[in-house]
Amino acid sequence: MTMDLRLVIFDVDGTLVDSQADILASMAAAFGAIGLDVPERQTVLGIVGLSLDRAIRALAPDVDDTGISTAVEAYKTEYQRLRATGGTQKSSPLYDGIRDVLDTLHGQPEVLLGVATGKSRRGLVSLMDGHQMGHLFVTQQCADDHPSKPDPSMVMTALAETGVAPEQAVMIGDTSFDMDMAKAAGVAALGVTWGYHSPASLSAADRIAERVQDLPELVHAIWSDRT
């Protein structure tokens, strides 16, 4: 293992970008396709971070496999339509200050960046291209290749790809799924309060960020705590 390298893994929706408008609209289309009323806003946002099929199953536990497949396809179609119509900057805008944070961390020679997201590979590539930030992340893990969060597979693969030891890695996210995934993989968890889960749901986090600009300092504080 390369013990001198460090890895910061970011969740995407609710952590790097605010895509809730398109998520809510796409979920409404998904439920409309199977003849059901869409759940309330906070209920929908509460499943953000899960892989899409698992998220819809959580929201519609009585729907059969055929219905789930129909809903998933309707969600994808609507999400892609919205992104194509509005563009990435409107569909999934970066939170204020996030690009500065990414550039700051990327500029530190010992720090590698990665993402672990419930998005599909197609959705992730489109987002990265739209914000011109794909080059910042040396490892990009998505739902197409892994079990849903909070399974640790995404983080474990990111560690393997970069050669970074678990004690030198931090997972940053806005949901309990991110925090639980980090703990399952043996890496530190840094929760953020500007996303889709309530701060109370981030109790497994080692530290909590209330402001985007505090992320670099908190990441290094976590590493100091663990050495």
mmCIF file with all atom_site columns, N, CA and C in Angstrom, residues 100-168:
data_model
loop_
_atom_site.group_PDB
_atom_site.id
_atom_site.type_symbol
_atom_site.label_atom_id
_atom_site.label_alt_id
_atom_site.label_comp_id
_atom_site.label_asym_id
_atom_site.label_entity_id
_atom_site.label_seq_id
_atom_site.pdbx_PDB_ins_code
_atom_site.Cartn_x
_atom_site.Cartn_y
_atom_site.Cartn_z
_atom_site.occupancy
_atom_site.B_iso_or_equiv
_atom_site.pdbx_formal_charge
_atom_site.auth_seq_id
_atom_site.auth_comp_id
_atom_site.auth_asym_id
_atom_site.auth_atom_id
_atom_site.pdbx_PDB_model_num
ATOM 1   N N  . ASP A 1 100 ? -14.161 25.340 -5.750  1.00 0.00 ? 100 ASP A N  1
ATOM 2   C CA . ASP A 1 100 ? -12.964 25.828 -5.072  1.00 0.00 ? 100 ASP A CA 1
ATOM 3   C C  . ASP A 1 100 ? -12.393 24.763 -4.138  1.00 0.00 ? 100 ASP A C  1
ATOM 4   N N  . VAL A 1 101 ? -13.267 24.065 -3.431  1.00 0.00 ? 101 VAL A N  1
ATOM 5   C CA . VAL A 1 101 ? -12.828 22.996 -2.527  1.00 0.00 ? 101 VAL A CA 1
ATOM 6   C C  . VAL A 1 101 ? -12.150 21.883 -3.316  1.00 0.00 ? 101 VAL A C  1
ATOM 7   N N  . LEU A 1 102 ? -12.770 21.475 -4.412  1.00 0.00 ? 102 LEU A N  1
ATOM 8   C CA . LEU A 1 102 ? -12.184 20.409 -5.233  1.00 0.00 ? 102 LEU A CA 1
ATOM 9   C C  . LEU A 1 102 ? -10.820 20.822 -5.776  1.00 0.00 ? 102 LEU A C  1
ATOM 10  N N  . ASP A 1 103 ? -10.724 22.051 -6.255  1.00 0.00 ? 103 ASP A N  1
ATOM 11  C CA . ASP A 1 103 ? -9.449  22.523 -6.796  1.00 0.00 ? 103 ASP A CA 1
ATOM 12  C C  . ASP A 1 103 ? -8.384  22.597 -5.702  1.00 0.00 ? 103 ASP A C  1
ATOM 13  N N  . THR A 1 104 ? -8.788  23.006 -4.497  1.00 0.00 ? 104 THR A N  1
ATOM 14  C CA . THR A 1 104 ? -7.841  23.081 -3.383  1.00 0.00 ? 104 THR A CA 1
ATOM 15  C C  . THR A 1 104 ? -7.299  21.704 -3.029  1.00 0.00 ? 104 THR A C  1
ATOM 16  N N  . LEU A 1 105 ? -8.180  20.746 -2.874  1.00 0.00 ? 105 LEU A N  1
ATOM 17  C CA . LEU A 1 105 ? -7.748  19.397 -2.514  1.00 0.00 ? 105 LEU A CA 1
ATOM 18  C C  . LEU A 1 105 ? -6.956  18.759 -3.652  1.00 0.00 ? 105 LEU A C  1
ATOM 19  N N  . HIS A 1 106 ? -7.414  18.956 -4.876  1.00 0.00 ? 106 HIS A N  1
ATOM 20  C CA . HIS A 1 106 ? -6.719  18.381 -6.025  1.00 0.00 ? 106 HIS A CA 1
ATOM 21  C C  . HIS A 1 106 ? -5.312  18.935 -6.159  1.00 0.00 ? 106 HIS A C  1
ATOM 22  N N  . GLY A 1 107 ? -5.122  20.154 -5.706  1.00 0.00 ? 107 GLY A N  1
ATOM 23  C CA . GLY A 1 107 ? -3.816  20.779 -5.805  1.00 0.00 ? 107 GLY A CA 1
ATOM 24  C C  . GLY A 1 107 ? -2.808  20.327 -4.769  1.00 0.00 ? 107 GLY A C  1
ATOM 25  N N  . GLN A 1 108 ? -3.231  19.487 -3.824  1.00 0.00 ? 108 GLN A N  1
ATOM 26  C CA . GLN A 1 108 ? -2.325  18.968 -2.801  1.00 0.00 ? 108 GLN A CA 1
ATOM 27  C C  . GLN A 1 108 ? -1.752  17.639 -3.291  1.00 0.00 ? 108 GLN A C  1
ATOM 28  N N  . PRO A 1 109 ? -0.445  17.549 -3.491  1.00 0.00 ? 109 PRO A N  1
ATOM 29  C CA . PRO A 1 109 ? 0.150   16.393 -4.182  1.00 0.00 ? 109 PRO A CA 1
ATOM 30  C C  . PRO A 1 109 ? -0.165  15.042 -3.565  1.00 0.00 ? 109 PRO A C  1
ATOM 31  N N  . GLU A 1 110 ? -0.345  15.006 -2.252  1.00 0.00 ? 110 GLU A N  1
ATOM 32  C CA . GLU A 1 110 ? -0.563  13.722 -1.585  1.00 0.00 ? 110 GLU A CA 1
ATOM 33  C C  . GLU A 1 110 ? -2.028  13.305 -1.572  1.00 0.00 ? 110 GLU A C  1
ATOM 34  N N  . VAL A 1 111 ? -2.928  14.175 -2.048  1.00 0.00 ? 111 VAL A N  1
ATOM 35  C CA . VAL A 1 111 ? -4.369  13.917 -1.958  1.00 0.00 ? 111 VAL A CA 1
ATOM 36  C C  . VAL A 1 111 ? -4.918  13.496 -3.318  1.00 0.00 ? 111 VAL A C  1
ATOM 37  N N  . LEU A 1 112 ? -5.602  12.356 -3.339  1.00 0.00 ? 112 LEU A N  1
ATOM 38  C CA . LEU A 1 112 ? -6.332  11.882 -4.504  1.00 0.00 ? 112 LEU A CA 1
ATOM 39  C C  . LEU A 1 112 ? -7.828  12.068 -4.246  1.00 0.00 ? 112 LEU A C  1
ATOM 40  N N  . LEU A 1 113 ? -8.575  12.304 -5.309  1.00 0.00 ? 113 LEU A N  1
ATOM 41  C CA . LEU A 1 113 ? -10.019 12.486 -5.187  1.00 0.00 ? 113 LEU A CA 1
ATOM 42  C C  . LEU A 1 113 ? -10.761 11.366 -5.904  1.00 0.00 ? 113 LEU A C  1
ATOM 43  N N  . GLY A 1 114 ? -11.914 10.993 -5.352  1.00 0.00 ? 114 GLY A N  1
ATOM 44  C CA . GLY A 1 114 ? -12.768 9.993  -5.973  1.00 0.00 ? 114 GLY A CA 1
ATOM 45  C C  . GLY A 1 114 ? -14.227 10.321 -5.735  1.00 0.00 ? 114 GLY A C  1
ATOM 46  N N  . VAL A 1 115 ? -15.104 9.599  -6.430  1.00 0.00 ? 115 VAL A N  1
ATOM 47  C CA . VAL A 1 115 ? -16.538 9.710  -6.182  1.00 0.00 ? 115 VAL A CA 1
ATOM 48  C C  . VAL A 1 115 ? -17.125 8.311  -5.998  1.00 0.00 ? 115 VAL A C  1
ATOM 49  N N  . ALA A 1 116 ? -18.172 8.257  -5.199  1.00 0.00 ? 116 ALA A N  1
ATOM 50  C CA . ALA A 1 116 ? -18.950 7.031  -4.996  1.00 0.00 ? 116 ALA A CA 1
ATOM 51  C C  . ALA A 1 116 ? -20.412 7.438  -4.996  1.00 0.00 ? 116 ALA A C  1
ATOM 52  N N  . THR A 1 117 ? -21.147 7.013  -6.013  1.00 0.00 ? 117 THR A N  1
ATOM 53  C CA . THR A 1 117 ? -22.490 7.548  -6.229  1.00 0.00 ? 117 THR A CA 1
ATOM 54  C C  . THR A 1 117 ? -23.476 6.474  -6.643  1.00 0.00 ? 117 THR A C  1
ATOM 55  N N  . GLY A 1 118 ? -24.740 6.719  -6.319  1.00 0.00 ? 118 GLY A N  1
ATOM 56  C CA . GLY A 1 118 ? -25.813 5.857  -6.774  1.00 0.00 ? 118 GLY A CA 1
ATOM 57  C C  . GLY A 1 118 ? -26.220 6.123  -8.207  1.00 0.00 ? 118 GLY A C  1
ATOM 58  N N  . LYS A 1 119 ? -25.590 7.078  -8.875  1.00 0.00 ? 119 LYS A N  1
ATOM 59  C CA . LYS A 1 119 ? -25.877 7.350  -10.277 1.00 0.00 ? 119 LYS A CA 1
ATOM 60  C C  . LYS A 1 119 ? -25.415 6.194  -11.159 1.00 0.00 ? 119 LYS A C  1
ATOM 61  N N  . SER A 1 120 ? -25.988 6.117  -12.345 1.00 0.00 ? 120 SER A N  1
ATOM 62  C CA . SER A 1 120 ? -25.488 5.208  -13.359 1.00 0.00 ? 120 SER A CA 1
ATOM 63  C C  . SER A 1 120 ? -24.181 5.751  -13.929 1.00 0.00 ? 120 SER A C  1
ATOM 64  N N  . ARG A 1 121 ? -23.438 4.904  -14.644 1.00 0.00 ? 121 ARG A N  1
ATOM 65  C CA . ARG A 1 121 ? -22.212 5.372  -15.293 1.00 0.00 ? 121 ARG A CA 1
ATOM 66  C C  . ARG A 1 121 ? -22.533 6.467  -16.313 1.00 0.00 ? 121 ARG A C  1
ATOM 67  N N  . ARG A 1 122 ? -23.587 6.274  -17.069 1.00 0.00 ? 122 ARG A N  1
ATOM 68  C CA . ARG A 1 122 ? -23.973 7.282  -18.074 1.00 0.00 ? 122 ARG A CA 1
ATOM 69  C C  . ARG A 1 122 ? -24.277 8.612  -17.412 1.00 0.00 ? 122 ARG A C  1
ATOM 70  N N  . GLY A 1 123 ? -25.023 8.573  -16.320 1.00 0.00 ? 123 GLY A N  1
ATOM 71  C CA . GLY A 1 123 ? -25.369 9.807  -15.626 1.00 0.00 ? 123 GLY A CA 1
ATOM 72  C C  . GLY A 1 123 ? -24.158 10.486 -15.018 1.00 0.00 ? 123 GLY A C  1
ATOM 73  N N  . LEU A 1 124 ? -23.256 9.690  -14.477 1.00 0.00 ? 124 LEU A N  1
ATOM 74  C CA . LEU A 1 124 ? -22.055 10.250 -13.864 1.00 0.00 ? 124 LEU A CA 1
ATOM 75  C C  . LEU A 1 124 ? -21.150 10.893 -14.913 1.00 0.00 ? 124 LEU A C  1
ATOM 76  N N  . VAL A 1 125 ? -20.950 10.207 -16.029 1.00 0.00 ? 125 VAL A N  1
ATOM 77  C CA . VAL A 1 125 ? -20.101 10.756 -17.095 1.00 0.00 ? 125 VAL A CA 1
ATOM 78  C C  . VAL A 1 125 ? -20.698 12.070 -17.617 1.00 0.00 ? 125 VAL A C  1
ATOM 79  N N  . SER A 1 126 ? -22.010 12.094 -17.806 1.00 0.00 ? 126 SER A N  1
ATOM 80  C CA . SER A 1 126 ? -22.658 13.309 -18.284 1.00 0.00 ? 126 SER A CA 1
ATOM 81  C C  . SER A 1 126 ? -22.462 14.459 -17.305 1.00 0.00 ? 126 SER A C  1
ATOM 82  N N  . LEU A 1 127 ? -22.598 14.169 -16.028 1.00 0.00 ? 127 LEU A N  1
ATOM 83  C CA . LEU A 1 127 ? -22.405 15.203 -15.011 1.00 0.00 ? 127 LEU A CA 1
ATOM 84  C C  . LEU A 1 127 ? -20.970 15.714 -15.010 1.00 0.00 ? 127 LEU A C  1
ATOM 85  N N  . MET A 1 128 ? -20.014 14.786 -15.039 1.00 0.00 ? 128 MET A N  1
ATOM 86  C CA . MET A 1 128 ? -18.607 15.173 -15.030 1.00 0.00 ? 128 MET A CA 1
ATOM 87  C C  . MET A 1 128 ? -18.258 16.007 -16.260 1.00 0.00 ? 128 MET A C  1
ATOM 88  N N  . ASP A 1 129 ? -18.751 15.599 -17.402 1.00 0.00 ? 129 ASP A N  1
ATOM 89  C CA . ASP A 1 129 ? -18.488 16.349 -18.630 1.00 0.00 ? 129 ASP A CA 1
ATOM 90  C C  . ASP A 1 129 ? -19.136 17.734 -18.573 1.00 0.00 ? 129 ASP A C  1
ATOM 91  N N  . GLY A 1 130 ? -20.365 17.783 -18.063 1.00 0.00 ? 130 GLY A N  1
ATOM 92  C CA . GLY A 1 130 ? -21.083 19.044 -18.011 1.00 0.00 ? 130 GLY A CA 1
ATOM 93  C C  . GLY A 1 130 ? -20.411 20.078 -17.132 1.00 0.00 ? 130 GLY A C  1
ATOM 94  N N  . HIS A 1 131 ? -19.786 19.617 -16.063 1.00 0.00 ? 131 HIS A N  1
ATOM 95  C CA . HIS A 1 131 ? -19.082 20.530 -15.153 1.00 0.00 ? 131 HIS A CA 1
ATOM 96  C C  . HIS A 1 131 ? -17.578 20.574 -15.416 1.00 0.00 ? 131 HIS A C  1
ATOM 97  N N  . GLN A 1 132 ? -17.130 19.841 -16.419 1.00 0.00 ? 132 GLN A N  1
ATOM 98  C CA . GLN A 1 132 ? -15.713 19.795 -16.775 1.00 0.00 ? 132 GLN A CA 1
ATOM 99  C C  . GLN A 1 132 ? -14.837 19.508 -15.554 1.00 0.00 ? 132 GLN A C  1
ATOM 100 N N  . MET A 1 133 ? -15.204 18.444 -14.838 1.00 0.00 ? 133 MET A N  1
ATOM 101 C CA . MET A 1 133 ? -14.448 18.127 -13.632 1.00 0.00 ? 133 MET A CA 1
ATOM 102 C C  . MET A 1 133 ? -14.053 16.658 -13.531 1.00 0.00 ? 133 MET A C  1
ATOM 103 N N  . GLY A 1 134 ? -14.260 15.900 -14.595 1.00 0.00 ? 134 GLY A N  1
ATOM 104 C CA . GLY A 1 134 ? -13.912 14.488 -14.553 1.00 0.00 ? 134 GLY A CA 1
ATOM 105 C C  . GLY A 1 134 ? -12.443 14.248 -14.276 1.00 0.00 ? 134 GLY A C  1
ATOM 106 N N  . HIS A 1 135 ? -11.587 15.160 -14.749 1.00 0.00 ? 135 HIS A N  1
ATOM 107 C CA . HIS A 1 135 ? -10.145 14.976 -14.572 1.00 0.00 ? 135 HIS A CA 1
ATOM 108 C C  . HIS A 1 135 ? -9.703  15.085 -13.117 1.00 0.00 ? 135 HIS A C  1
ATOM 109 N N  . LEU A 1 136 ? -10.556 15.620 -12.265 1.00 0.00 ? 136 LEU A N  1
ATOM 110 C CA . LEU A 1 136 ? -10.196 15.790 -10.858 1.00 0.00 ? 136 LEU A CA 1
ATOM 111 C C  . LEU A 1 136 ? -10.245 14.479 -10.084 1.00 0.00 ? 136 LEU A C  1
ATOM 112 N N  . PHE A 1 137 ? -10.997 13.492 -10.576 1.00 0.00 ? 137 PHE A N  1
ATOM 113 C CA . PHE A 1 137 ? -11.281 12.284 -9.812  1.00 0.00 ? 137 PHE A CA 1
ATOM 114 C C  . PHE A 1 137 ? -10.584 11.072 -10.426 1.00 0.00 ? 137 PHE A C  1
ATOM 115 N N  . VAL A 1 138 ? -9.657  10.502 -9.692  1.00 0.00 ? 138 VAL A N  1
ATOM 116 C CA . VAL A 1 138 ? -8.881  9.379  -10.223 1.00 0.00 ? 138 VAL A CA 1
ATOM 117 C C  . VAL A 1 138 ? -9.630  8.063  -10.110 1.00 0.00 ? 138 VAL A C  1
ATOM 118 N N  . THR A 1 139 ? -10.658 8.005  -9.277  1.00 0.00 ? 139 THR A N  1
ATOM 119 C CA . THR A 1 139 ? -11.483 6.805  -9.163  1.00 0.00 ? 139 THR A CA 1
ATOM 120 C C  . THR A 1 139 ? -12.939 7.241  -9.098  1.00 0.00 ? 139 THR A C  1
ATOM 121 N N  . GLN A 1 140 ? -13.777 6.610  -9.933  1.00 0.00 ? 140 GLN A N  1
ATOM 122 C CA . GLN A 1 140 ? -15.185 6.997  -10.038 1.00 0.00 ? 140 GLN A CA 1
ATOM 123 C C  . GLN A 1 140 ? -16.048 5.740  -9.966  1.00 0.00 ? 140 GLN A C  1
ATOM 124 N N  . GLN A 1 141 ? -16.696 5.544  -8.832  1.00 0.00 ? 141 GLN A N  1
ATOM 125 C CA . GLN A 1 141 ? -17.506 4.354  -8.588  1.00 0.00 ? 141 GLN A CA 1
ATOM 126 C C  . GLN A 1 141 ? -18.988 4.708  -8.684  1.00 0.00 ? 141 GLN A C  1
ATOM 127 N N  . CYS A 1 142 ? -19.762 3.847  -9.381  1.00 0.00 ? 142 CYS A N  1
ATOM 128 C CA . CYS A 1 142 ? -21.175 4.144  -9.602  1.00 0.00 ? 142 CYS A CA 1
ATOM 129 C C  . CYS A 1 142 ? -22.028 2.887  -9.446  1.00 0.00 ? 142 CYS A C  1
ATOM 130 N N  . ALA A 1 143 ? -23.345 3.098  -9.559  1.00 0.00 ? 143 ALA A N  1
ATOM 131 C CA . ALA A 1 143 ? -24.298 2.029  -9.288  1.00 0.00 ? 143 ALA A CA 1
ATOM 132 C C  . ALA A 1 143 ? -24.234 0.888  -10.286 1.00 0.00 ? 143 ALA A C  1
ATOM 133 N N  . ASP A 1 144 ? -23.754 1.143  -11.494 1.00 0.00 ? 144 ASP A N  1
ATOM 134 C CA . ASP A 1 144 ? -23.706 0.084  -12.507 1.00 0.00 ? 144 ASP A CA 1
ATOM 135 C C  . ASP A 1 144 ? -22.781 -1.056 -12.114 1.00 0.00 ? 144 ASP A C  1
ATOM 136 N N  . ASP A 1 145 ? -21.791 -0.767 -11.291 1.00 0.00 ? 145 ASP A N  1
ATOM 137 C CA . ASP A 1 145 ? -20.734 -1.735 -11.013 1.00 0.00 ? 145 ASP A CA 1
ATOM 138 C C  . ASP A 1 145 ? -20.729 -2.285 -9.596  1.00 0.00 ? 145 ASP A C  1
ATOM 139 N N  . HIS A 1 146 ? -21.687 -1.855 -8.769  1.00 0.00 ? 146 HIS A N  1
ATOM 140 C CA . HIS A 1 146 ? -21.630 -2.206 -7.343  1.00 0.00 ? 146 HIS A CA 1
ATOM 141 C C  . HIS A 1 146 ? -23.019 -2.414 -6.759  1.00 0.00 ? 146 HIS A C  1
ATOM 142 N N  . PRO A 1 147 ? -23.091 -3.133 -5.634  1.00 0.00 ? 147 PRO A N  1
ATOM 143 C CA . PRO A 1 147 ? -24.333 -3.143 -4.864  1.00 0.00 ? 147 PRO A CA 1
ATOM 144 C C  . PRO A 1 147 ? -24.632 -1.732 -4.365  1.00 0.00 ? 147 PRO A C  1
ATOM 145 N N  . SER A 1 148 ? -25.870 -1.488 -4.024  1.00 0.00 ? 148 SER A N  1
ATOM 146 C CA . SER A 1 148 ? -26.263 -0.172 -3.528  1.00 0.00 ? 148 SER A CA 1
ATOM 147 C C  . SER A 1 148 ? -25.588 0.161  -2.208  1.00 0.00 ? 148 SER A C  1
ATOM 148 N N  . LYS A 1 149 ? -25.353 1.452  -1.979  1.00 0.00 ? 149 LYS A N  1
ATOM 149 C CA . LYS A 1 149 ? -24.993 1.897  -0.647  1.00 0.00 ? 149 LYS A CA 1
ATOM 150 C C  . LYS A 1 149 ? -26.062 1.390  0.317   1.00 0.00 ? 149 LYS A C  1
ATOM 151 N N  . PRO A 1 150 ? -25.703 1.065  1.560   1.00 0.00 ? 150 PRO A N  1
ATOM 152 C CA . PRO A 1 150 ? -24.426 1.277  2.237   1.00 0.00 ? 150 PRO A CA 1
ATOM 153 C C  . PRO A 1 150 ? -23.427 0.120  2.127   1.00 0.00 ? 150 PRO A C  1
ATOM 154 N N  . ASP A 1 151 ? -23.634 -0.804 1.187   1.00 0.00 ? 151 ASP A N  1
ATOM 155 C CA . ASP A 1 151 ? -22.613 -1.828 0.967   1.00 0.00 ? 151 ASP A CA 1
ATOM 156 C C  . ASP A 1 151 ? -21.268 -1.137 0.717   1.00 0.00 ? 151 ASP A C  1
ATOM 157 N N  . PRO A 1 152 ? -20.166 -1.634 1.273   1.00 0.00 ? 152 PRO A N  1
ATOM 158 C CA . PRO A 1 152 ? -18.882 -0.944 1.170   1.00 0.00 ? 152 PRO A CA 1
ATOM 159 C C  . PRO A 1 152 ? -18.155 -1.132 -0.153  1.00 0.00 ? 152 PRO A C  1
ATOM 160 N N  . SER A 1 153 ? -18.743 -1.839 -1.114  1.00 0.00 ? 153 SER A N  1
ATOM 161 C CA . SER A 1 153 ? -18.042 -2.194 -2.337  1.00 0.00 ? 153 SER A CA 1
ATOM 162 C C  . SER A 1 153 ? -17.431 -0.998 -3.061  1.00 0.00 ? 153 SER A C  1
ATOM 163 N N  . MET A 1 154 ? -18.167 0.110  -3.175  1.00 0.00 ? 154 MET A N  1
ATOM 164 C CA . MET A 1 154 ? -17.638 1.278  -3.889  1.00 0.00 ? 154 MET A CA 1
ATOM 165 C C  . MET A 1 154 ? -16.361 1.795  -3.232  1.00 0.00 ? 154 MET A C  1
ATOM 166 N N  . VAL A 1 155 ? -16.390 1.926  -1.925  1.00 0.00 ? 155 VAL A N  1
ATOM 167 C CA . VAL A 1 155 ? -15.227 2.451  -1.210  1.00 0.00 ? 155 VAL A CA 1
ATOM 168 C C  . VAL A 1 155 ? -14.067 1.468  -1.269  1.00 0.00 ? 155 VAL A C  1
ATOM 169 N N  . MET A 1 156 ? -14.356 0.197  -1.097  1.00 0.00 ? 156 MET A N  1
ATOM 170 C CA . MET A 1 156 ? -13.292 -0.800 -1.139  1.00 0.00 ? 156 MET A CA 1
ATOM 171 C C  . MET A 1 156 ? -12.610 -0.818 -2.512  1.00 0.00 ? 156 MET A C  1
ATOM 172 N N  . THR A 1 157 ? -13.395 -0.673 -3.570  1.00 0.00 ? 157 THR A N  1
ATOM 173 C CA . THR A 1 157 ? -12.818 -0.635 -4.914  1.00 0.00 ? 157 THR A CA 1
ATOM 174 C C  . THR A 1 157 ? -11.985 0.629  -5.116  1.00 0.00 ? 157 THR A C  1
ATOM 175 N N  . ALA A 1 158 ? -12.470 1.758  -4.609  1.00 0.00 ? 158 ALA A N  1
ATOM 176 C CA . ALA A 1 158 ? -11.709 3.005  -4.716  1.00 0.00 ? 158 ALA A CA 1
ATOM 177 C C  . ALA A 1 158 ? -10.367 2.880  -3.998  1.00 0.00 ? 158 ALA A C  1
ATOM 178 N N  . LEU A 1 159 ? -10.361 2.255  -2.839  1.00 0.00 ? 159 LEU A N  1
ATOM 179 C CA . LEU A 1 159 ? -9.108  2.038  -2.107  1.00 0.00 ? 159 LEU A CA 1
ATOM 180 C C  . LEU A 1 159 ? -8.165  1.143  -2.909  1.00 0.00 ? 159 LEU A C  1
ATOM 181 N N  . ALA A 1 160 ? -8.717  0.089  -3.484  1.00 0.00 ? 160 ALA A N  1
ATOM 182 C CA . ALA A 1 160 ? -7.890  -0.842 -4.256  1.00 0.00 ? 160 ALA A CA 1
ATOM 183 C C  . ALA A 1 160 ? -7.311  -0.171 -5.495  1.00 0.00 ? 160 ALA A C  1
ATOM 184 N N  . GLU A 1 161 ? -8.107  0.648  -6.171  1.00 0.00 ? 161 GLU A N  1
ATOM 185 C CA . GLU A 1 161 ? -7.643  1.308  -7.393  1.00 0.00 ? 161 GLU A CA 1
ATOM 186 C C  . GLU A 1 161 ? -6.551  2.336  -7.126  1.00 0.00 ? 161 GLU A C  1
ATOM 187 N N  . THR A 1 162 ? -6.607  2.969  -5.971  1.00 0.00 ? 162 THR A N  1
ATOM 188 C CA . THR A 1 162 ? -5.646  4.032  -5.663  1.00 0.00 ? 162 THR A CA 1
ATOM 189 C C  . THR A 1 162 ? -4.481  3.557  -4.807  1.00 0.00 ? 162 THR A C  1
ATOM 190 N N  . GLY A 1 163 ? -4.619  2.392  -4.175  1.00 0.00 ? 163 GLY A N  1
ATOM 191 C CA . GLY A 1 163 ? -3.574  1.901  -3.292  1.00 0.00 ? 163 GLY A CA 1
ATOM 192 C C  . GLY A 1 163 ? -3.495  2.631  -1.972  1.00 0.00 ? 163 GLY A C  1
ATOM 193 N N  . VAL A 1 164 ? -4.559  3.309  -1.584  1.00 0.00 ? 164 VAL A N  1
ATOM 194 C CA . VAL A 1 164 ? -4.582  4.064  -0.339  1.00 0.00 ? 164 VAL A CA 1
ATOM 195 C C  . VAL A 1 164 ? -5.121  3.187  0.780   1.00 0.00 ? 164 VAL A C  1
ATOM 196 N N  . ALA A 1 165 ? -4.495  3.282  1.947   1.00 0.00 ? 165 ALA A N  1
ATOM 197 C CA . ALA A 1 165 ? -4.938  2.517  3.112   1.00 0.00 ? 165 ALA A CA 1
ATOM 198 C C  . ALA A 1 165 ? -6.232  3.105  3.685   1.00 0.00 ? 165 ALA A C  1
ATOM 199 N N  . PRO A 1 166 ? -7.105  2.285  4.263   1.00 0.00 ? 166 PRO A N  1
ATOM 200 C CA . PRO A 1 166 ? -8.366  2.793  4.799   1.00 0.00 ? 166 PRO A CA 1
ATOM 201 C C  . PRO A 1 166 ? -8.207  3.947  5.785   1.00 0.00 ? 166 PRO A C  1
ATOM 202 N N  . GLU A 1 167 ? -7.173  3.881  6.626   1.00 0.00 ? 167 GLU A N  1
ATOM 203 C CA . GLU A 1 167 ? -6.984  4.940  7.619   1.00 0.00 ? 167 GLU A CA 1
ATOM 204 C C  . GLU A 1 167 ? -6.557  6.271  7.005   1.00 0.00 ? 167 GLU A C  1
ATOM 205 N N  . GLN A 1 168 ? -6.220  6.257  5.718   1.00 0.00 ? 168 GLN A N  1
ATOM 206 C CA . GLN A 1 168 ? -5.831  7.483  5.020   1.00 0.00 ? 168 GLN A CA 1
ATOM 207 C C  . GLN A 1 168 ? -6.929  7.976  4.086   1.00 0.00 ? 168 GLN A C  1
#
